[in-house]
């Protein structure tokens, strides 16, 4: 790879080099931190990534080929939950990027924003500089926003975006394409007809209603903009103080000391050739392995619950049973609807000849359906089949399921739930997100990996509408089951374990029925057309809840497993992102979120990583390191 002289899968590339900082994981967050820290030519940074550098792979850079990446071990760690008792014992697939760029290389690319209340909740949990106002600059810093064309602006009524509020000089390119269709227009217009016209620019953190989503797509090249293209460009890759080692698995962090006086001195790795090596870091080790693997590496390194570590023969360096706990995710359930005659959806791509023709079109001209994204979204307060749920009814529901208020298993739980309740009771905050997909979604009774979910296995052409639980009360965990670093940890999101989640998501499923019965969306769907599941109805609440049990999947937004809270509250890292009990081991990824923010979290991960880089620079300056 001539354009990436500092990137290699050979350990020999590290010979005769010393490093100040080792970043474990070259994904969404890891490359941000590495790029920002290596801006100082005196700071020598090493990034270690388990996957390969596939920057030239058309499956990654072509926006419309995203579905071809899932469950392929070349790109995807392809996690699967343990059987979920509250989902009829089904298993839910969770894609995680196993390439340079991490999950930013295989996500749908949506750029959405949390509410101010979400981030103010982080501050209330002991992180005063992570509130909404303080974080606003970082949601702009990572991006350069490109305004839509006049045609797209008119088609989708994009009059709510204020260009002055968006980023104008960040590395990630954010845009609207010109590939939208009648369903996208109907999406916005139908929400407007239901009195849910969007109330503000999404980046302000104060908005309700239906809208078109901007995406991380470069409007000039019509290619995916992700952490590699944005933060590890050929220009950045030429920095002599930045080295990237790919196809190397970090087995553990090397630690010196015990209890509250622990120093990270480096990492132990296994290369693609099976060779085991140790690499030293003079100043810091930063874990950016994601929500499922950062806690895994902590536990393999001796930081975790002593009973678990002792069980697997791992010497206990720091006893913290909250490593891998507090796991949250946006639960997602959907219905698919057959479209009216004359309408076309992405289900047509089951024809390999059509796929090849569109690939040829894209490669030759960067045009056609593969050049962009047509997903659309909406944020709404609690709604049901009748519209907005009566506030008195909602209060009774909250009282019923939150009355106890005692959660001895996790110290911060009451504070978390009190914050969530306050958000849910605010009519200007959304309890759910709706998403429009231009294809059918199929869920199995047993295990459903992502590749199966998105496959057009049912004849006909469909769109899907999904309801997303923005503020989950259910909490899961991720923990090692062996001392072998090559074995995936046990991933248990514990979906719907809190009964309030089912009550809320069930009501949001009901609203889908109201939505598809409203014009203009109604006319784009076939009258008395087929559904997936067959003959499914969410009109009645009990039926809607059962659909959640049968159909709930994930929106791929796990978070919280190394929470940024005090040790006393059940946290794993401080508000400086330093692992409790250590001097120089940090975590920078979505695992540090103390509460799941609403919406798709890609933007929040970029923002957190940008702030993390500033935090690290500040700490170094205070200590005289840089």
XYZ file of C-alpha atoms in Angstrom:
626
model
C 0.000 0.000 0.000
C 2.142 2.824 -1.335
C -0.078 5.559 0.112
C 0.221 4.161 3.654
C 3.969 3.877 4.372
C 3.458 3.694 8.131
C 0.951 0.835 7.958
C 2.045 -2.800 7.902
C 0.959 -6.227 9.100
C 4.575 -7.239 9.703
C 6.027 -6.974 13.184
C 9.389 -6.173 11.625
C 7.982 -2.712 10.851
C 8.185 -1.987 14.596
C 11.847 -2.881 14.945
C 14.137 -0.114 16.196
C 11.106 1.992 17.106
C 9.971 3.208 20.500
C 6.505 4.508 21.317
C 5.085 6.995 23.761
C 1.496 5.866 23.249
C -0.071 2.597 22.155
C -3.650 2.746 20.902
C -5.282 -0.687 20.950
C -7.900 -0.767 18.190
C -7.761 1.170 14.926
C -11.487 1.735 14.719
C -13.853 4.684 14.892
C -12.389 6.149 18.097
C -8.860 4.760 17.967
C -7.866 6.443 14.715
C -9.266 9.768 15.913
C -7.116 9.709 19.036
C -4.046 8.514 17.139
C -4.395 11.231 14.520
C -4.865 14.001 17.058
C -2.037 12.924 19.380
C 0.388 12.456 16.488
C -0.189 16.071 15.435
C 2.650 16.685 17.879
C 5.725 15.392 15.989
C 7.438 14.651 19.294
C 4.782 12.120 20.334
C 5.345 8.653 18.878
C 2.081 6.742 18.459
C 1.475 3.085 17.631
C -1.967 1.801 16.632
C -2.558 -1.949 16.797
C -5.554 -3.302 14.862
C -6.712 -6.932 14.683
C -8.158 -6.527 11.189
C -6.541 -5.629 7.889
C -6.263 -2.296 6.098
C -8.907 -2.631 3.380
C -9.069 0.999 2.347
C -9.167 0.019 -1.339
C -11.982 -2.525 -0.916
C -15.089 -1.562 -2.940
C -17.345 -3.337 -0.457
C -16.249 -0.787 2.132
C -16.037 2.391 0.105
C -19.285 1.813 -1.854
C -22.170 3.073 0.344
C -24.765 0.781 -1.229
C -22.790 -2.435 -0.683
C -22.918 -2.221 3.103
C -25.087 -5.345 3.472
C -22.409 -7.494 1.803
C -20.026 -6.914 4.735
C -22.044 -8.530 7.492
C -21.176 -11.960 8.919
C -18.130 -12.133 6.636
C -15.107 -12.838 8.885
C -12.965 -10.749 6.546
C -14.756 -7.646 7.860
C -16.952 -8.549 10.810
C -16.323 -10.019 14.267
C -19.960 -11.158 13.973
C -20.964 -11.384 17.622
C -24.077 -13.264 18.656
C -25.894 -12.851 21.954
C -26.572 -15.694 24.302
C -30.237 -16.807 24.103
C -32.408 -13.929 25.307
C -35.142 -15.185 27.671
C -37.340 -12.109 27.146
C -37.167 -12.521 23.351
C -38.449 -16.088 23.201
C -34.862 -17.308 23.705
C -33.751 -15.919 20.359
C -30.136 -14.930 19.644
C -29.409 -11.530 18.117
C -26.493 -10.794 15.813
C -24.239 -7.836 16.570
C -21.817 -6.796 13.768
C -18.494 -5.304 14.904
C -15.889 -4.088 12.446
C -12.812 -6.295 12.117
C -10.892 -4.011 9.734
C -8.916 -0.834 10.020
C -11.675 1.702 10.622
C -13.633 -0.647 12.876
C -17.392 -0.385 12.783
C -17.206 2.916 10.893
C -16.205 0.740 7.918
C -19.406 -1.304 7.954
C -22.154 0.794 9.510
C -24.994 2.472 7.622
C -23.213 5.811 7.987
C -26.026 7.829 9.565
C -25.027 10.991 11.398
C -27.498 11.631 14.196
C -27.146 13.521 17.435
C -28.129 12.962 21.065
C -30.304 15.332 23.000
C -28.787 17.858 25.378
C -30.533 16.032 28.191
C -28.613 12.838 27.368
C -25.264 14.545 27.773
C -26.417 16.541 30.774
C -27.186 13.131 32.250
C -23.535 12.168 31.769
C -22.550 15.300 33.664
C -25.009 14.514 36.475
C -23.323 11.142 36.930
C -20.066 12.811 37.902
C -18.647 14.066 34.613
C -19.086 17.862 34.757
C -17.202 18.688 31.537
C -19.188 16.208 29.435
C -22.522 18.090 29.459
C -24.411 19.107 26.330
C -23.009 22.606 26.025
C -19.433 21.453 26.588
C -19.733 18.640 24.042
C -21.358 20.736 21.296
C -17.997 21.867 19.891
C -16.883 18.256 19.421
C -19.987 17.310 17.437
C -18.892 20.013 15.010
C -15.157 19.348 15.182
C -15.224 15.884 13.620
C -17.188 16.850 10.511
C -17.445 18.970 7.409
C -21.091 19.408 6.450
C -22.116 19.716 2.805
C -25.467 21.294 2.048
C -27.946 19.306 -0.059
C -28.766 20.269 -3.605
C -31.749 22.542 -4.163
C -33.716 19.585 -5.535
C -33.025 17.386 -2.527
C -33.706 20.241 -0.124
C -37.130 20.780 -1.688
C -37.955 17.067 -2.023
C -37.252 16.313 1.642
C -38.202 19.707 3.100
C -34.708 20.161 4.549
C -35.397 23.601 5.928
C -34.475 22.648 9.480
C -30.690 22.403 8.981
C -28.761 25.543 9.831
C -25.413 25.406 7.980
C -23.888 27.784 10.532
C -24.362 25.185 13.284
C -22.637 22.342 11.415
C -18.961 21.523 11.242
C -17.072 23.241 8.443
C -13.498 21.985 8.744
C -13.595 18.485 10.231
C -12.083 15.373 8.638
C -15.333 13.390 8.261
C -17.489 14.343 5.268
C -21.222 14.597 6.032
C -23.765 15.026 3.261
C -27.152 14.348 1.710
C -27.106 12.604 -1.657
C -29.421 12.940 -4.639
C -30.678 9.355 -4.727
C -33.813 9.854 -2.630
C -37.193 8.599 -3.787
C -40.924 8.850 -3.216
C -40.698 6.931 0.054
C -38.292 9.493 1.508
C -40.613 12.340 0.594
C -43.615 10.461 1.932
C -41.770 9.782 5.185
C -41.333 13.473 5.956
C -44.782 14.455 4.666
C -46.585 11.724 6.604
C -44.988 12.754 9.885
C -45.979 16.332 9.093
C -49.573 15.219 8.482
C -49.494 13.494 11.873
C -48.419 16.799 13.481
C -44.834 15.647 13.925
C -42.987 18.029 11.646
C -39.412 18.328 12.886
C -39.055 21.120 15.438
C -35.369 22.002 15.119
C -31.939 21.263 13.739
C -30.866 17.808 15.003
C -27.391 19.024 15.975
C -28.871 21.351 18.612
C -29.980 18.383 20.684
C -33.501 19.767 20.867
C -35.730 18.329 18.160
C -38.779 16.118 17.641
C -40.303 14.866 14.391
C -39.520 13.134 11.095
C -36.491 14.066 8.997
C -34.040 12.903 6.358
C -30.688 11.708 7.701
C -27.354 13.075 6.691
C -24.711 10.400 6.235
C -20.941 10.019 6.330
C -20.534 10.016 2.559
C -18.095 12.197 0.643
C -20.243 14.083 -1.876
C -17.306 14.586 -4.242
C -16.253 10.951 -4.549
C -19.582 9.358 -3.499
C -17.621 7.029 -1.227
C -17.955 6.117 2.441
C -16.309 8.657 4.699
C -15.062 6.798 7.775
C -12.273 6.889 10.300
C -9.652 5.661 7.823
C -10.413 8.156 5.066
C -10.947 10.938 7.607
C -8.297 10.345 10.286
C -5.772 8.101 8.524
C -5.566 9.722 5.136
C -2.421 9.197 3.021
C -1.172 12.553 4.278
C -1.580 11.582 7.949
C -0.124 8.122 7.239
C 3.135 9.778 6.148
C 3.796 11.129 9.634
C 7.048 9.524 10.811
C 5.757 9.472 14.390
C 2.608 7.436 13.576
C 2.815 3.669 13.038
C -0.090 1.295 12.394
C 0.277 -2.461 12.849
C -2.618 -4.450 11.365
C -3.678 -8.090 11.674
C -2.265 -8.298 15.198
C -4.359 -9.346 18.195
C -3.657 -7.697 21.532
C -3.830 -10.391 24.209
C -3.424 -8.177 27.250
C -2.094 -4.919 28.629
C 1.155 -5.255 30.549
C 0.685 -3.836 34.032
C 3.078 -3.017 36.837
C 1.926 -2.511 40.436
C -1.265 -3.418 42.255
C -4.546 -2.011 43.544
C -4.579 1.785 43.127
C -0.964 2.200 41.982
C -0.880 0.432 38.628
C 1.072 1.544 35.568
C 0.506 0.268 32.031
C 3.900 -0.422 30.460
C 2.834 -1.875 27.112
C 0.898 -4.718 25.481
C 1.333 -8.344 24.510
C 0.316 -9.221 20.961
C 0.046 -12.133 18.554
C 0.772 -11.364 14.908
C -0.942 -12.916 11.905
C 1.961 -15.401 11.729
C 1.287 -16.590 15.266
C 4.317 -14.877 16.775
C 3.949 -13.487 20.302
C 5.628 -10.184 21.131
C 5.593 -7.476 23.791
C 5.606 -3.804 22.837
C 6.388 -1.048 25.337
C 4.713 2.336 25.796
C 6.577 5.100 27.606
C 3.559 7.194 28.520
C 0.115 5.627 27.946
C -1.906 2.698 26.682
C -5.316 3.581 25.273
C -7.975 0.918 24.723
C -10.299 1.677 21.818
C -11.513 -1.836 21.071
C -15.210 -1.153 21.349
C -17.932 -2.010 23.802
C -17.515 -5.777 23.625
C -13.736 -6.045 23.473
C -12.343 -3.240 25.644
C -13.748 -4.928 28.788
C -12.485 -8.259 27.468
C -8.925 -6.947 27.297
C -9.218 -5.356 30.734
C -10.280 -8.694 32.219
C -7.544 -10.601 30.355
C -5.089 -8.081 31.805
C -6.227 -8.642 35.405
C -8.692 -5.762 35.791
C -12.187 -6.997 36.628
C -14.149 -8.948 39.191
C -11.783 -11.052 41.284
C -14.069 -14.102 41.300
C -14.291 -14.141 37.507
C -10.564 -13.581 37.023
C -9.581 -16.194 39.589
C -11.929 -18.697 37.970
C -9.944 -18.400 34.743
C -6.514 -18.361 36.383
C -5.843 -14.682 35.700
C -3.878 -12.862 38.435
C -5.991 -10.061 39.910
C -4.334 -6.665 39.494
C -7.382 -4.476 40.177
C -10.620 -5.901 41.591
C -13.478 -4.093 39.853
C -16.576 -6.253 39.273
C -18.190 -3.479 37.213
C -15.910 -4.054 34.225
C -18.200 -5.416 31.501
C -21.379 -4.437 33.350
C -23.853 -1.594 32.631
C -24.164 -2.764 28.989
C -26.938 -0.927 27.139
C -28.231 -1.039 23.580
C -30.956 0.424 21.414
C -33.516 -2.337 20.974
C -35.163 -2.285 17.561
C -38.283 -4.023 16.227
C -39.801 -3.727 12.782
C -42.585 -4.538 10.379
C -42.082 -4.912 6.616
C -44.767 -3.845 4.138
C -45.249 -4.842 0.510
C -45.084 -1.785 -1.716
C -47.659 -0.728 -4.288
C -47.344 -1.736 -7.934
C -44.890 0.498 -9.766
C -42.751 1.129 -6.670
C -39.235 -0.323 -6.443
C -37.150 -1.053 -3.359
C -33.718 -2.482 -2.661
C -35.277 -5.954 -2.596
C -34.819 -5.837 -6.379
C -31.128 -6.414 -5.681
C -31.819 -10.106 -5.213
C -31.205 -10.201 -8.988
C -27.422 -10.660 -9.415
C -27.525 -9.243 -12.937
C -29.030 -6.008 -11.604
C -26.434 -5.834 -8.843
C -23.626 -6.215 -11.345
C -25.105 -3.535 -13.593
C -25.369 -1.106 -10.674
C -21.819 -1.881 -9.529
C -20.580 -1.174 -13.051
C -22.570 2.073 -13.127
C -21.156 3.159 -9.776
C -17.550 2.303 -10.631
C -17.739 4.096 -13.962
C -19.609 7.244 -12.943
C -20.140 7.256 -9.151
C -23.893 7.487 -9.758
C -26.913 5.270 -9.175
C -28.505 3.739 -6.060
C -25.184 2.464 -4.699
C -23.797 6.001 -4.384
C -25.737 7.006 -1.278
C -28.124 6.184 1.538
C -31.903 6.538 1.586
C -32.523 5.759 5.243
C -34.753 8.217 7.102
C -35.469 8.802 10.773
C -37.800 10.359 13.285
C -37.619 11.177 16.990
C -40.907 11.048 18.909
C -42.090 11.138 22.514
C -44.103 8.153 23.693
C -46.821 7.404 21.139
C -49.236 4.552 20.549
C -52.064 3.679 18.180
C -53.895 6.890 19.079
C -50.928 9.223 18.761
C -49.109 10.800 21.711
C -49.734 8.741 24.819
C -51.757 10.475 27.514
C -49.251 11.923 30.060
C -51.337 10.677 32.990
C -51.323 7.151 31.579
C -47.585 7.368 31.022
C -46.989 8.555 34.600
C -48.935 5.577 35.928
C -46.810 3.316 33.759
C -43.599 4.842 35.089
C -44.853 4.653 38.671
C -45.726 0.992 38.226
C -42.344 -0.112 36.962
C -40.061 2.327 38.783
C -41.772 2.465 42.169
C -39.318 0.200 43.970
C -36.261 2.330 43.307
C -33.841 -0.122 44.930
C -31.102 -1.587 42.737
C -28.417 -3.136 44.947
C -26.713 -4.881 42.014
C -25.350 -1.616 40.601
C -24.687 1.526 42.691
C -25.574 4.134 40.041
C -28.747 2.438 38.861
C -31.175 4.618 40.802
C -29.485 7.800 39.589
C -29.518 6.502 36.023
C -33.196 5.579 36.185
C -34.166 8.892 37.784
C -32.434 10.691 34.911
C -34.133 8.484 32.328
C -37.531 9.041 33.898
C -37.041 12.798 33.799
C -36.213 12.574 30.091
C -39.217 10.384 29.324
C -41.603 12.719 31.145
C -40.420 15.680 29.077
C -42.683 16.012 25.985
C -39.791 17.639 24.115
C -37.605 14.550 24.561
C -37.955 11.456 22.399
C -38.519 8.034 23.888
C -38.315 6.368 20.484
C -36.713 6.664 17.095
C -38.312 5.493 13.856
C -36.288 4.353 10.876
C -37.229 3.752 7.252
C -35.375 0.969 5.445
C -35.749 0.475 1.677
C -35.782 -3.316 2.000
C -37.391 -6.171 3.924
C -36.144 -7.410 7.290
C -36.362 -11.083 8.211
C -35.936 -12.423 11.744
C -35.580 -16.113 12.610
C -37.013 -17.921 15.601
C -33.541 -19.008 16.693
C -30.411 -17.054 15.839
C -30.440 -14.116 13.407
C -27.053 -12.830 12.274
C -27.094 -9.483 10.492
C -26.496 -11.041 7.060
C -29.736 -13.001 7.408
C -31.706 -10.014 8.711
C -31.013 -7.937 5.593
C -31.301 -10.736 3.005
C -34.329 -10.456 0.642
C -35.449 -14.030 1.328
C -39.193 -13.331 1.034
C -40.498 -12.900 -2.542
C -41.771 -9.447 -3.458
C -40.638 -5.910 -2.754
C -40.968 -4.332 0.678
C -39.986 -1.409 2.823
C -39.456 -1.778 6.558
C -40.309 0.596 9.372
C -38.581 0.060 12.661
C -39.160 1.435 16.123
C -36.100 1.995 18.317
C -36.008 2.234 22.101
C -34.007 5.406 22.734
C -33.637 5.143 26.507
C -33.303 1.500 27.594
C -33.723 0.498 31.213
C -32.515 -3.061 30.620
C -28.876 -3.700 31.464
C -26.660 -6.503 30.233
C -23.044 -7.573 30.458
C -20.047 -8.815 28.501
C -17.427 -11.008 30.160
C -14.670 -13.442 29.306
C -15.383 -17.186 29.544
C -11.741 -18.229 29.259
C -8.232 -16.835 29.530
C -7.796 -17.430 25.785
C -7.798 -13.994 24.051
C -8.894 -15.565 20.758
C -12.256 -16.629 22.221
C -15.029 -14.057 22.024
C -16.471 -12.931 25.353
C -19.954 -13.897 26.487
C -22.256 -11.192 25.185
C -25.576 -10.820 27.015
C -27.429 -7.526 26.432
C -30.351 -8.884 28.479
C -32.856 -7.252 26.129
C -36.311 -6.428 27.535
C -35.316 -7.635 31.006
C -36.764 -4.446 32.425
C -40.540 -4.574 31.817
C -40.767 -0.849 31.097
C -38.750 -1.352 27.905
C -41.379 -3.710 26.525
C -44.186 -1.331 27.465
C -42.512 1.591 25.691
C -41.334 -0.256 22.583
C -44.672 -2.037 22.257
C -46.483 1.304 22.125
C -44.041 2.643 19.567
C -44.749 -0.451 17.451
C -48.444 0.406 17.630
C -47.751 3.824 16.150
C -46.310 2.175 13.028
C -49.863 1.025 12.247
C -51.108 4.581 12.503
C -48.247 5.803 10.325
C -48.806 3.377 7.425
C -52.525 4.179 7.443
C -51.771 7.875 6.890
C -51.167 9.613 3.559
C -49.026 9.934 1.591
C -47.230 6.788 2.850
C -50.481 4.831 2.698
C -50.710 5.145 -1.103
C -47.173 3.867 -1.634
C -47.999 0.577 0.065
C -50.053 -2.152 -1.588
C -53.637 -2.197 -0.350
C -54.129 -5.363 1.709
C -50.550 -6.222 0.743
C -48.354 -8.795 2.405
C -46.365 -8.122 5.553
C -43.366 -9.576 7.258
C -44.159 -11.358 9.504
C -47.110 -12.673 7.541
C -50.443 -11.194 8.672
C -48.738 -9.359 11.546
C -50.618 -6.589 13.321
C -49.548 -4.175 16.049
C -52.956 -2.564 16.493
C -53.463 -4.117 19.933
C -50.848 -3.551 22.619
C -50.489 -7.216 23.580
C -49.950 -8.148 19.933
C -47.411 -5.346 19.568
C -45.496 -6.617 22.591
C -45.431 -10.119 21.151
C -44.065 -8.709 17.913
C -41.247 -7.153 19.952
C -40.474 -10.549 21.458
C -40.503 -12.155 17.992
C -38.818 -9.377 16.008
C -36.555 -7.337 18.273
C -33.031 -6.946 16.930
C -30.324 -4.360 17.539
C -29.470 -1.071 15.878
C -25.808 -1.890 16.549
C -25.358 0.705 19.308
C -24.041 -1.199 22.345
C -22.512 1.058 24.978
C -21.669 1.493 28.637
C -19.565 -1.576 29.521
C -16.654 0.523 30.907
C -18.754 3.357 32.273
C -17.354 6.822 32.909
C -18.397 7.162 36.545
C -16.731 7.057 39.931
C -15.688 3.659 41.254
C -18.271 4.091 44.022
C -21.064 4.430 41.440
C -19.953 1.354 39.513
C -17.656 3.095 37.054
C -14.592 1.774 35.279
C -12.994 5.013 34.066
C -12.809 8.544 35.462
C -13.965 11.653 33.633
C -10.376 11.817 32.325
C -11.026 8.338 30.865
C -8.347 6.762 33.068
C -9.133 3.271 34.329
C -9.721 3.427 38.068
C -6.661 2.228 39.956
C -4.250 2.956 37.097
C -2.096 5.957 36.295
C -1.940 5.792 32.512
C -4.413 3.277 31.064
C -7.398 4.880 29.340
C -10.473 3.712 27.461
C -11.820 5.723 24.531
C -14.870 4.260 22.795
C -18.625 3.846 23.353
C -17.998 1.598 26.348
C -17.395 4.714 28.451
C -20.915 6.114 27.900
C -22.539 6.108 31.360
C -25.968 6.341 29.700
C -26.912 5.382 26.157
C -27.521 8.560 24.133
C -30.474 8.573 21.767
C -30.051 8.081 18.056
C -27.352 6.341 16.065
C -24.169 6.683 18.074
C -21.508 7.020 15.356
C -21.450 10.810 15.761
C -21.200 10.482 19.535
C -18.216 8.135 19.271
C -16.398 10.597 17.015
C -17.232 13.453 19.396
C -16.081 11.496 22.454
C -12.815 10.593 20.742
C -12.175 14.200 19.750
C -12.738 15.338 23.324
C -10.627 12.465 24.633
C -7.675 13.662 22.565
C -8.029 17.133 24.076
C -8.300 15.653 27.580
C -5.096 13.666 27.080
C -3.240 16.708 25.735
C -4.424 18.754 28.710
C -3.232 16.111 31.167
C 0.149 15.886 29.477
C 0.549 19.655 29.528
C -0.233 19.792 33.245
C 2.297 17.045 33.988
C 4.949 18.520 31.725
C 4.972 15.537 29.321
C 4.161 17.563 26.196
